[in-house]
Amino acid sequence: MEYCLDTSVFTEAHRRYYDFDIAPGFWVAIENNIVNGKIVSPMMVKKEIDKGKDKDQLVTWAKDMTGSLFIEADTQVEENMHIVADFIENKYENASEKEQFLRYADPWVIAQAMAYDLIVVTAEIKNPNEPIDKITQKIKGQIKIPNVCEKVKIQWIDTFQLLRRLNIKLGLI
């Protein structure tokens, strides 16, 4: 494996620019790279996708990818999840932001990447200005995957960089 994909890669593609009926080649390319052992996602990502509409095509697609793309956490991932959770608890200030971040797939994506030296792929945008409280020295504001990745020394890229790195071409040539 080389890349660990966040929920936002799938949901943004499905809802915005690569829906199944517009860009089926995107989904075929993802499936090919699953088979080729290039990409993976934690099971928590599938659980987030499953919260979509019952007849949503992404939910159906994700169900078919269980066990190949979406995998359960092993001991190494669980150990790294504790490291990520401790980092969030110790470095960020806002309790509701910490709870929000730790409740979903984001920390599991980072933990999977840490465990297996993977590159995180996310559609989230890095927060360029993370203010630090002068008294507590903790980071204030919303917690974003790219910011956490940089702080814990995990490489991250966006969906378009993934497509370029995997030499995925969409559409007619």
CSV table of N, CA and C in Angstrom, one decimal:
chain,number,residue,atom,x,y,z
A,1,MET,N,0.8,-1.2,0.0
A,1,MET,CA,0.0,0.0,0.0
A,1,MET,C,0.9,1.2,0.0
A,2,GLU,N,0.4,2.3,-0.6
A,2,GLU,CA,1.1,3.6,-0.7
A,2,GLU,C,0.2,4.7,-0.1
A,3,TYR,N,-1.1,4.6,-0.3
A,3,TYR,CA,-2.0,5.8,0.0
A,3,TYR,C,-3.1,5.3,0.9
A,4,CYS,N,-3.4,6.2,1.9
A,4,CYS,CA,-4.6,5.9,2.8
A,4,CYS,C,-5.6,7.1,2.5
A,5,LEU,N,-6.8,6.7,2.0
A,5,LEU,CA,-7.7,7.7,1.6
A,5,LEU,C,-8.7,8.0,2.7
A,6,ASP,N,-9.0,9.3,2.8
A,6,ASP,CA,-10.0,9.9,3.8
A,6,ASP,C,-11.4,9.8,3.2
A,7,THR,N,-12.4,9.9,4.0
A,7,THR,CA,-13.8,9.9,3.5
A,7,THR,C,-14.0,11.0,2.5
A,8,SER,N,-13.4,12.2,2.7
A,8,SER,CA,-13.7,13.3,1.8
A,8,SER,C,-13.3,13.0,0.4
A,9,VAL,N,-12.3,12.2,0.1
A,9,VAL,CA,-11.9,11.8,-1.2
A,9,VAL,C,-13.1,11.2,-1.9
A,10,PHE,N,-13.8,10.3,-1.3
A,10,PHE,CA,-15.0,9.6,-1.9
A,10,PHE,C,-16.2,10.5,-1.9
A,11,THR,N,-16.5,11.2,-0.8
A,11,THR,CA,-17.7,12.0,-0.8
A,11,THR,C,-17.7,13.2,-1.7
A,12,GLU,N,-16.5,13.9,-1.8
A,12,GLU,CA,-16.4,15.0,-2.6
A,12,GLU,C,-16.4,14.6,-4.1
A,13,ALA,N,-15.8,13.5,-4.4
A,13,ALA,CA,-15.8,13.0,-5.8
A,13,ALA,C,-17.3,12.7,-6.2
A,14,HIS,N,-17.9,11.9,-5.3
A,14,HIS,CA,-19.3,11.5,-5.6
A,14,HIS,C,-20.3,12.7,-5.7
A,15,ARG,N,-20.2,13.6,-4.8
A,15,ARG,CA,-21.2,14.7,-4.7
A,15,ARG,C,-20.9,15.9,-5.6
A,16,ARG,N,-19.6,16.0,-6.1
A,16,ARG,CA,-19.2,17.2,-6.8
A,16,ARG,C,-18.7,17.0,-8.2
A,17,TYR,N,-17.6,16.4,-8.3
A,17,TYR,CA,-16.9,16.4,-9.7
A,17,TYR,C,-16.7,15.1,-10.4
A,18,TYR,N,-16.8,14.0,-9.7
A,18,TYR,CA,-16.6,12.7,-10.3
A,18,TYR,C,-17.7,11.7,-10.0
A,19,ASP,N,-18.9,12.1,-10.0
A,19,ASP,CA,-20.1,11.2,-9.7
A,19,ASP,C,-20.0,10.1,-10.7
A,20,PHE,N,-20.6,9.0,-10.3
A,20,PHE,CA,-20.5,7.7,-11.0
A,20,PHE,C,-21.0,7.9,-12.5
A,21,ASP,N,-22.0,8.7,-12.7
A,21,ASP,CA,-22.6,8.8,-14.1
A,21,ASP,C,-21.8,9.8,-14.9
A,22,ILE,N,-21.0,10.7,-14.3
A,22,ILE,CA,-20.2,11.7,-15.0
A,22,ILE,C,-18.8,11.2,-15.3
A,23,ALA,N,-18.2,10.5,-14.3
A,23,ALA,CA,-16.8,10.1,-14.5
A,23,ALA,C,-16.6,8.7,-13.9
A,24,PRO,N,-17.2,7.7,-14.6
A,24,PRO,CA,-17.0,6.3,-14.2
A,24,PRO,C,-15.6,5.9,-14.2
A,25,GLY,N,-14.8,6.5,-15.0
A,25,GLY,CA,-13.3,6.2,-15.0
A,25,GLY,C,-12.6,6.4,-13.7
A,26,PHE,N,-13.1,7.4,-13.0
A,26,PHE,CA,-12.5,7.7,-11.6
A,26,PHE,C,-12.7,6.5,-10.7
A,27,TRP,N,-13.9,5.9,-10.7
A,27,TRP,CA,-14.2,4.8,-9.8
A,27,TRP,C,-13.5,3.5,-10.3
A,28,VAL,N,-13.4,3.3,-11.6
A,28,VAL,CA,-12.7,2.2,-12.1
A,28,VAL,C,-11.2,2.3,-11.8
A,29,ALA,N,-10.6,3.5,-11.9
A,29,ALA,CA,-9.2,3.7,-11.5
A,29,ALA,C,-9.0,3.4,-10.0
A,30,ILE,N,-9.9,3.9,-9.2
A,30,ILE,CA,-9.8,3.6,-7.8
A,30,ILE,C,-9.8,2.1,-7.5
A,31,GLU,N,-10.8,1.4,-8.2
A,31,GLU,CA,-10.8,-0.1,-8.0
A,31,GLU,C,-9.6,-0.7,-8.5
A,32,ASN,N,-9.0,-0.3,-9.6
A,32,ASN,CA,-7.8,-0.9,-10.2
A,32,ASN,C,-6.6,-0.7,-9.2
A,33,ASN,N,-6.6,0.4,-8.6
A,33,ASN,CA,-5.5,0.7,-7.6
A,33,ASN,C,-5.7,0.0,-6.3
A,34,ILE,N,-6.9,-0.4,-6.0
A,34,ILE,CA,-7.2,-1.3,-4.8
A,34,ILE,C,-6.6,-2.6,-5.1
A,35,VAL,N,-6.9,-3.2,-6.3
A,35,VAL,CA,-6.4,-4.5,-6.8
A,35,VAL,C,-4.9,-4.5,-6.8
A,36,ASN,N,-4.3,-3.4,-7.3
A,36,ASN,CA,-2.9,-3.3,-7.4
A,36,ASN,C,-2.2,-3.0,-6.1
A,37,GLY,N,-3.0,-2.9,-5.0
A,37,GLY,CA,-2.4,-2.7,-3.7
A,37,GLY,C,-1.8,-1.3,-3.4
A,38,LYS,N,-2.3,-0.3,-4.1
A,38,LYS,CA,-1.8,1.0,-4.0
A,38,LYS,C,-2.6,1.8,-2.9
A,39,ILE,N,-3.9,1.5,-2.7
A,39,ILE,CA,-4.7,2.3,-1.8
A,39,ILE,C,-5.4,1.5,-0.8
A,40,VAL,N,-5.7,2.1,0.3
A,40,VAL,CA,-6.5,1.5,1.4
A,40,VAL,C,-7.2,2.6,2.1
A,41,SER,N,-8.2,2.2,2.9
A,41,SER,CA,-8.9,3.1,3.8
A,41,SER,C,-9.3,2.3,5.0
A,42,PRO,N,-9.3,3.0,6.2
A,42,PRO,CA,-9.8,2.3,7.4
A,42,PRO,C,-11.3,2.0,7.3
A,43,MET,N,-11.8,1.1,8.0
A,43,MET,CA,-13.2,0.7,8.0
A,43,MET,C,-14.0,1.9,8.5
A,44,MET,N,-13.5,2.8,9.4
A,44,MET,CA,-14.2,3.9,9.8
A,44,MET,C,-14.6,4.9,8.7
A,45,VAL,N,-13.8,4.9,7.6
A,45,VAL,CA,-14.2,5.7,6.4
A,45,VAL,C,-15.5,5.1,5.8
A,46,LYS,N,-15.6,3.8,5.7
A,46,LYS,CA,-16.8,3.2,5.2
A,46,LYS,C,-18.0,3.5,6.1
A,47,LYS,N,-17.8,3.4,7.4
A,47,LYS,CA,-18.9,3.7,8.3
A,47,LYS,C,-19.4,5.2,8.1
A,48,GLU,N,-18.5,6.1,7.8
A,48,GLU,CA,-18.9,7.4,7.5
A,48,GLU,C,-19.7,7.5,6.2
A,49,ILE,N,-19.2,6.8,5.2
A,49,ILE,CA,-19.9,6.8,3.9
A,49,ILE,C,-21.3,6.1,4.1
A,50,ASP,N,-21.4,5.1,5.0
A,50,ASP,CA,-22.7,4.4,5.2
A,50,ASP,C,-23.7,5.3,5.8
A,51,LYS,N,-23.3,6.4,6.4
A,51,LYS,CA,-24.3,7.4,6.9
A,51,LYS,C,-25.0,8.2,5.8
A,52,GLY,N,-24.6,7.9,4.6
A,52,GLY,CA,-25.3,8.6,3.4
A,52,GLY,C,-26.6,8.0,3.2
A,53,LYS,N,-27.3,8.5,2.2
A,53,LYS,CA,-28.6,8.1,1.8
A,53,LYS,C,-28.6,6.6,1.5
A,54,ASP,N,-29.7,5.9,1.9
A,54,ASP,CA,-29.9,4.5,1.7
A,54,ASP,C,-29.6,4.0,0.2
A,55,LYS,N,-30.1,4.8,-0.7
A,55,LYS,CA,-30.0,4.4,-2.1
A,55,LYS,C,-28.9,5.1,-2.8
A,56,ASP,N,-28.0,5.7,-2.1
A,56,ASP,CA,-26.9,6.5,-2.6
A,56,ASP,C,-25.9,5.5,-3.3
A,57,GLN,N,-25.5,5.8,-4.5
A,57,GLN,CA,-24.6,4.9,-5.2
A,57,GLN,C,-23.3,4.8,-4.5
A,58,LEU,N,-22.8,5.8,-3.8
A,58,LEU,CA,-21.5,5.7,-3.1
A,58,LEU,C,-21.6,4.6,-2.0
A,59,VAL,N,-22.8,4.6,-1.3
A,59,VAL,CA,-23.0,3.6,-0.2
A,59,VAL,C,-22.9,2.2,-0.8
A,60,THR,N,-23.6,2.0,-1.9
A,60,THR,CA,-23.6,0.7,-2.6
A,60,THR,C,-22.2,0.3,-3.0
A,61,TRP,N,-21.5,1.3,-3.6
A,61,TRP,CA,-20.1,1.0,-4.1
A,61,TRP,C,-19.2,0.7,-2.9
A,62,ALA,N,-19.3,1.4,-1.8
A,62,ALA,CA,-18.5,1.2,-0.6
A,62,ALA,C,-18.7,-0.2,-0.1
A,63,LYS,N,-20.0,-0.6,-0.1
A,63,LYS,CA,-20.3,-2.0,0.4
A,63,LYS,C,-19.6,-3.0,-0.4
A,64,ASP,N,-19.4,-2.9,-1.7
A,64,ASP,CA,-18.7,-3.8,-2.5
A,64,ASP,C,-17.2,-3.8,-2.3
A,65,MET,N,-16.7,-2.7,-1.7
A,65,MET,CA,-15.3,-2.5,-1.5
A,65,MET,C,-14.8,-3.0,-0.1
A,66,THR,N,-15.8,-3.4,0.7
A,66,THR,CA,-15.4,-3.9,2.1
A,66,THR,C,-14.5,-5.1,2.0
A,67,GLY,N,-13.4,-5.0,2.7
A,67,GLY,CA,-12.4,-6.1,2.8
A,67,GLY,C,-11.3,-5.9,1.8
A,68,SER,N,-11.5,-5.2,0.7
A,68,SER,CA,-10.5,-4.9,-0.2
A,68,SER,C,-9.9,-3.5,0.0
A,69,LEU,N,-10.8,-2.5,-0.1
A,69,LEU,CA,-10.4,-1.1,0.2
A,69,LEU,C,-10.5,-0.8,1.7
A,70,PHE,N,-11.6,-1.1,2.2
A,70,PHE,CA,-11.9,-0.7,3.6
A,70,PHE,C,-11.5,-1.9,4.5
A,71,ILE,N,-10.6,-1.7,5.4
A,71,ILE,CA,-10.1,-2.7,6.2
A,71,ILE,C,-10.2,-2.4,7.7
A,72,GLU,N,-10.3,-3.4,8.5
A,72,GLU,CA,-10.4,-3.2,10.0
A,72,GLU,C,-9.0,-2.9,10.5
A,73,ALA,N,-9.0,-2.1,11.6
A,73,ALA,CA,-7.8,-1.7,12.2
A,73,ALA,C,-7.1,-3.0,12.9
A,74,ASP,N,-5.8,-3.1,12.7
A,74,ASP,CA,-5.0,-4.1,13.4
A,74,ASP,C,-4.4,-3.5,14.6
A,75,THR,N,-3.5,-4.3,15.3
A,75,THR,CA,-2.9,-3.8,16.5
A,75,THR,C,-2.0,-2.6,16.3
A,76,GLN,N,-1.3,-2.6,15.2
A,76,GLN,CA,-0.4,-1.5,14.9
A,76,GLN,C,-1.2,-0.2,14.7
A,77,VAL,N,-2.3,-0.3,14.0
A,77,VAL,CA,-3.2,0.9,13.7
A,77,VAL,C,-3.8,1.4,15.1
A,78,GLU,N,-4.2,0.4,15.9
A,78,GLU,CA,-4.8,0.8,17.2
A,78,GLU,C,-3.8,1.5,18.1
A,79,GLU,N,-2.5,1.0,18.1
A,79,GLU,CA,-1.5,1.6,18.8
A,79,GLU,C,-1.2,3.1,18.3
A,80,ASN,N,-1.2,3.2,17.0
A,80,ASN,CA,-1.0,4.6,16.5
A,80,ASN,C,-2.2,5.5,16.7
A,81,MET,N,-3.4,4.9,16.8
A,81,MET,CA,-4.6,5.7,17.1
A,81,MET,C,-4.5,6.3,18.4
A,82,HIS,N,-3.9,5.6,19.4
A,82,HIS,CA,-3.7,6.2,20.7
A,82,HIS,C,-2.7,7.3,20.7
A,83,ILE,N,-1.7,7.2,19.8
A,83,ILE,CA,-0.7,8.3,19.7
A,83,ILE,C,-1.4,9.5,19.1
A,84,VAL,N,-2.2,9.3,18.0
A,84,VAL,CA,-2.9,10.4,17.4
A,84,VAL,C,-3.9,11.1,18.4
A,85,ALA,N,-4.6,10.3,19.1
A,85,ALA,CA,-5.6,10.8,20.1
A,85,ALA,C,-4.9,11.6,21.2
A,86,ASP,N,-3.8,11.1,21.7
A,86,ASP,CA,-3.0,11.8,22.7
A,86,ASP,C,-2.5,13.1,22.2
A,87,PHE,N,-2.0,13.1,20.9
A,87,PHE,CA,-1.5,14.3,20.3
A,87,PHE,C,-2.6,15.4,20.2
A,88,ILE,N,-3.8,15.0,19.8
A,88,ILE,CA,-5.0,15.9,19.7
A,88,ILE,C,-5.3,16.4,21.1
A,89,GLU,N,-5.4,15.5,22.0
A,89,GLU,CA,-5.8,16.0,23.4
A,89,GLU,C,-4.8,17.0,24.0
A,90,ASN,N,-3.5,16.7,23.7
A,90,ASN,CA,-2.4,17.6,24.3
A,90,ASN,C,-2.1,18.8,23.6
A,91,LYS,N,-2.4,18.9,22.3
A,91,LYS,CA,-2.0,20.0,21.5
A,91,LYS,C,-3.1,21.0,21.1
A,92,TYR,N,-4.3,20.5,21.1
A,92,TYR,CA,-5.4,21.4,20.7
A,92,TYR,C,-6.3,21.8,21.9
A,93,GLU,N,-6.9,23.0,21.8
A,93,GLU,CA,-7.5,23.5,23.0
A,93,GLU,C,-9.0,23.2,23.1
A,94,ASN,N,-9.7,23.4,22.0
A,94,ASN,CA,-11.2,23.4,22.1
A,94,ASN,C,-11.7,21.9,22.2
A,95,ALA,N,-12.4,21.7,23.3
A,95,ALA,CA,-12.9,20.3,23.7
A,95,ALA,C,-13.9,19.8,22.6
A,96,SER,N,-14.8,20.7,22.1
A,96,SER,CA,-15.8,20.2,21.2
A,96,SER,C,-15.1,19.9,19.8
A,97,GLU,N,-14.1,20.6,19.4
A,97,GLU,CA,-13.3,20.3,18.2
A,97,GLU,C,-12.6,19.0,18.4
A,98,LYS,N,-12.0,18.8,19.5
A,98,LYS,CA,-11.2,17.5,19.8
A,98,LYS,C,-12.2,16.4,19.7
A,99,GLU,N,-13.4,16.5,20.3
A,99,GLU,CA,-14.3,15.4,20.3
A,99,GLU,C,-14.8,15.1,18.9
A,100,GLN,N,-15.1,16.2,18.1
A,100,GLN,CA,-15.5,16.1,16.7
A,100,GLN,C,-14.5,15.3,15.9
A,101,PHE,N,-13.2,15.7,16.0
A,101,PHE,CA,-12.2,15.1,15.2
A,101,PHE,C,-12.0,13.6,15.6
A,102,LEU,N,-12.0,13.3,16.9
A,102,LEU,CA,-11.7,12.0,17.3
A,102,LEU,C,-12.9,11.0,17.2
A,103,ARG,N,-14.1,11.6,17.0
A,103,ARG,CA,-15.2,10.7,16.9
A,103,ARG,C,-15.4,10.0,15.5
A,104,TYR,N,-14.7,10.6,14.5
A,104,TYR,CA,-14.9,10.1,13.1
A,104,TYR,C,-13.7,9.4,12.6
A,105,ALA,N,-13.6,9.3,11.3
A,105,ALA,CA,-12.5,8.5,10.6
A,105,ALA,C,-11.2,9.2,10.6
A,106,ASP,N,-11.2,10.6,10.7
A,106,ASP,CA,-9.9,11.3,10.5
A,106,ASP,C,-8.7,10.8,11.3
A,107,PRO,N,-8.8,10.5,12.5
A,107,PRO,CA,-7.6,10.0,13.3
A,107,PRO,C,-7.3,8.6,12.8
A,108,TRP,N,-8.3,7.8,12.4
A,108,TRP,CA,-8.0,6.5,12.0
A,108,TRP,C,-7.2,6.5,10.6
A,109,VAL,N,-7.5,7.4,9.8
A,109,VAL,CA,-6.8,7.6,8.5
A,109,VAL,C,-5.3,7.9,8.8
A,110,ILE,N,-5.1,8.8,9.7
A,110,ILE,CA,-3.7,9.2,10.1
A,110,ILE,C,-3.0,8.0,10.8
A,111,ALA,N,-3.7,7.3,11.7
A,111,ALA,CA,-3.1,6.2,12.4
A,111,ALA,C,-2.7,5.1,11.4
A,112,GLN,N,-3.6,4.8,10.4
A,112,GLN,CA,-3.3,3.8,9.4
A,112,GLN,C,-2.0,4.2,8.6
A,113,ALA,N,-1.9,5.5,8.3
A,113,ALA,CA,-0.8,6.0,7.6
A,113,ALA,C,0.5,5.9,8.4
A,114,MET,N,0.4,6.2,9.7
A,114,MET,CA,1.5,6.1,10.6
A,114,MET,C,2.0,4.6,10.7
A,115,ALA,N,1.0,3.7,10.8
A,115,ALA,CA,1.4,2.3,11.0
A,115,ALA,C,2.1,1.7,9.9
A,116,TYR,N,1.8,2.1,8.7
A,116,TYR,CA,2.3,1.5,7.5
A,116,TYR,C,3.0,2.4,6.5
A,117,ASP,N,3.4,3.6,7.0
A,117,ASP,CA,4.2,4.5,6.2
A,117,ASP,C,3.5,4.9,4.9
A,118,LEU,N,2.2,5.3,5.0
A,118,LEU,CA,1.4,5.6,3.9
A,118,LEU,C,1.3,7.1,3.8
A,119,ILE,N,0.9,7.6,2.6
A,119,ILE,CA,0.6,9.0,2.4
A,119,ILE,C,-0.9,9.2,2.5
A,120,VAL,N,-1.3,10.1,3.3
A,120,VAL,CA,-2.7,10.4,3.5
A,120,VAL,C,-3.2,11.2,2.3
A,121,VAL,N,-4.4,10.8,1.8
A,121,VAL,CA,-5.1,11.5,0.7
A,121,VAL,C,-6.4,12.1,1.3
A,122,THR,N,-6.6,13.4,1.2
A,122,THR,CA,-7.7,14.0,1.7
A,122,THR,C,-8.2,15.2,0.8
A,123,ALA,N,-9.4,15.5,0.8
A,123,ALA,CA,-9.9,16.7,0.1
A,123,ALA,C,-10.0,17.9,1.0
A,124,GLU,N,-9.7,17.7,2.3
A,124,GLU,CA,-9.6,18.8,3.3
A,124,GLU,C,-8.5,19.8,2.9
A,125,ILE,N,-8.7,21.0,3.2
A,125,ILE,CA,-7.8,22.1,2.9
A,125,ILE,C,-7.1,22.4,4.2
A,126,LYS,N,-5.8,22.6,4.1
A,126,LYS,CA,-5.0,22.9,5.3
A,126,LYS,C,-5.4,24.3,5.8
A,127,ASN,N,-5.5,24.4,7.1
A,127,ASN,CA,-5.7,25.7,7.8
A,127,ASN,C,-4.4,26.4,7.9
A,128,PRO,N,-4.2,27.5,7.1
A,128,PRO,CA,-2.9,28.1,7.1
A,128,PRO,C,-2.5,28.9,8.4
A,129,ASN,N,-3.5,29.2,9.1
A,129,ASN,CA,-3.3,30.0,10.3
A,129,ASN,C,-4.0,29.3,11.5
A,130,GLU,N,-3.2,28.6,12.2
A,130,GLU,CA,-3.7,27.9,13.5
A,130,GLU,C,-3.2,28.8,14.6
A,131,PRO,N,-4.1,29.6,15.2
A,131,PRO,CA,-3.7,30.4,16.3
A,131,PRO,C,-3.4,29.6,17.5
A,132,ILE,N,-2.4,30.1,18.3
A,132,ILE,CA,-2.0,29.4,19.5
A,132,ILE,C,-2.4,30.3,20.7
A,133,ASP,N,-3.1,29.7,21.7
A,133,ASP,CA,-3.4,30.4,22.9
A,133,ASP,C,-2.2,30.8,23.6
A,134,LYS,N,-2.0,32.0,24.0
A,134,LYS,CA,-0.8,32.5,24.7
A,134,LYS,C,-0.6,31.9,26.0
A,135,ILE,N,-1.7,31.6,26.7
A,135,ILE,CA,-1.6,31.0,28.1
A,135,ILE,C,-1.3,29.5,28.0
A,136,THR,N,-2.2,28.8,27.3
A,136,THR,CA,-2.1,27.3,27.3
A,136,THR,C,-1.1,26.8,26.3
A,137,GLN,N,-0.8,27.6,25.3
A,137,GLN,CA,0.1,27.2,24.2
A,137,GLN,C,-0.5,26.1,23.4
A,138,LYS,N,-1.8,26.0,23.4
A,138,LYS,CA,-2.5,25.0,22.6
A,138,LYS,C,-3.1,25.7,21.4
A,139,ILE,N,-3.3,24.9,20.4
A,139,ILE,CA,-3.8,25.4,19.1
A,139,ILE,C,-5.3,25.5,19.2
A,140,LYS,N,-5.8,26.7,18.8
A,140,LYS,CA,-7.2,27.0,18.8
A,140,LYS,C,-7.8,26.7,17.4
A,141,GLY,N,-9.1,26.5,17.3
A,141,GLY,CA,-9.8,26.4,16.1
A,141,GLY,C,-10.0,25.0,15.6
A,142,GLN,N,-10.5,24.9,14.4
A,142,GLN,CA,-10.9,23.7,13.8
A,142,GLN,C,-9.7,22.8,13.5
A,143,ILE,N,-9.8,21.5,13.7
A,143,ILE,CA,-8.7,20.6,13.5
A,143,ILE,C,-8.9,20.0,12.1
A,144,LYS,N,-7.8,20.1,11.3
A,144,LYS,CA,-7.9,19.6,9.9
A,144,LYS,C,-6.8,18.5,9.7
A,145,ILE,N,-7.1,17.5,8.9
A,145,ILE,CA,-6.2,16.4,8.6
A,145,ILE,C,-4.9,16.9,8.2
A,146,PRO,N,-4.8,17.8,7.2
A,146,PRO,CA,-3.5,18.2,6.7
A,146,PRO,C,-2.6,18.8,7.8
A,147,ASN,N,-3.2,19.6,8.7
A,147,ASN,CA,-2.4,20.2,9.8
A,147,ASN,C,-1.9,19.2,10.7
A,148,VAL,N,-2.7,18.2,11.1
A,148,VAL,CA,-2.3,17.2,12.0
A,148,VAL,C,-1.2,16.3,11.3
A,149,CYS,N,-1.4,16.0,10.1
A,149,CYS,CA,-0.4,15.2,9.4
A,149,CYS,C,1.0,15.9,9.4
A,150,GLU,N,1.0,17.1,9.1
A,150,GLU,CA,2.3,17.8,9.2
A,150,GLU,C,2.9,17.8,10.5
A,151,LYS,N,2.1,18.0,11.6
A,151,LYS,CA,2.6,18.0,12.9
A,151,LYS,C,3.1,16.7,13.4
A,152,VAL,N,2.5,15.6,12.9
A,152,VAL,CA,3.0,14.2,13.3
A,152,VAL,C,3.9,13.6,12.2
A,153,LYS,N,4.3,14.4,11.3
A,153,LYS,CA,5.3,14.0,10.2
A,153,LYS,C,4.8,12.9,9.3
A,154,ILE,N,3.5,13.1,8.9
A,154,ILE,CA,2.9,12.2,7.9
A,154,ILE,C,2.7,13.0,6.6
A,155,GLN,N,3.1,12.5,5.5
A,155,GLN,CA,2.9,13.2,4.3
A,155,GLN,C,1.4,13.1,3.9
A,156,TRP,N,0.9,14.2,3.2
A,156,TRP,CA,-0.5,14.2,2.8
A,156,TRP,C,-0.5,14.9,1.4
A,157,ILE,N,-1.5,14.5,0.6
A,157,ILE,CA,-1.8,15.1,-0.7
A,157,ILE,C,-3.3,15.2,-0.9
A,158,ASP,N,-3.7,15.9,-1.9
A,158,ASP,CA,-5.1,15.9,-2.2
A,158,ASP,C,-5.5,14.9,-3.3
A,159,THR,N,-6.7,14.8,-3.7
A,159,THR,CA,-7.2,13.9,-4.7
A,159,THR,C,-6.5,14.1,-6.0
A,160,PHE,N,-6.4,15.3,-6.4
A,160,PHE,CA,-5.8,15.6,-7.7
A,160,PHE,C,-4.3,15.2,-7.8
A,161,GLN,N,-3.6,15.4,-6.7
A,161,GLN,CA,-2.2,14.9,-6.7
A,161,GLN,C,-2.2,13.4,-6.7
A,162,LEU,N,-3.1,12.7,-6.1
A,162,LEU,CA,-3.2,11.3,-6.2
A,162,LEU,C,-3.4,10.8,-7.6
A,163,LEU,N,-4.3,11.5,-8.3
A,163,LEU,CA,-4.6,11.1,-9.7
A,163,LEU,C,-3.3,11.3,-10.5
A,164,ARG,N,-2.6,12.3,-10.3
A,164,ARG,CA,-1.4,12.5,-11.1
A,164,ARG,C,-0.3,11.5,-10.7
A,165,ARG,N,-0.1,11.2,-9.4
A,165,ARG,CA,0.9,10.3,-9.0
A,165,ARG,C,0.6,8.9,-9.5
A,166,LEU,N,-0.7,8.5,-9.6
A,166,LEU,CA,-1.0,7.2,-10.1
A,166,LEU,C,-1.2,7.2,-11.6
A,167,ASN,N,-1.0,8.3,-12.2
A,167,ASN,CA,-1.1,8.5,-13.7
A,167,ASN,C,-2.5,8.1,-14.2
A,168,ILE,N,-3.5,8.6,-13.4
A,168,ILE,CA,-4.9,8.3,-13.8
A,168,ILE,C,-5.4,9.4,-14.7
A,169,LYS,N,-5.8,9.0,-15.9
A,169,LYS,CA,-6.4,10.0,-16.9
A,169,LYS,C,-7.9,9.7,-17.0
A,170,LEU,N,-8.6,10.7,-16.9
A,170,LEU,CA,-10.1,10.6,-17.0
A,170,LEU,C,-10.6,11.2,-18.3
A,171,GLY,N,-11.5,10.7,-18.9
A,171,GLY,CA,-12.1,11.2,-20.1
A,171,GLY,C,-11.4,10.7,-21.4
A,172,LEU,N,-11.7,11.2,-22.5
A,172,LEU,CA,-11.2,10.8,-23.8
A,172,LEU,C,-9.9,11.5,-24.1
A,173,ILE,N,-9.0,10.7,-24.7
A,173,ILE,CA,-7.7,11.3,-25.1
A,173,ILE,C,-7.6,11.4,-26.6
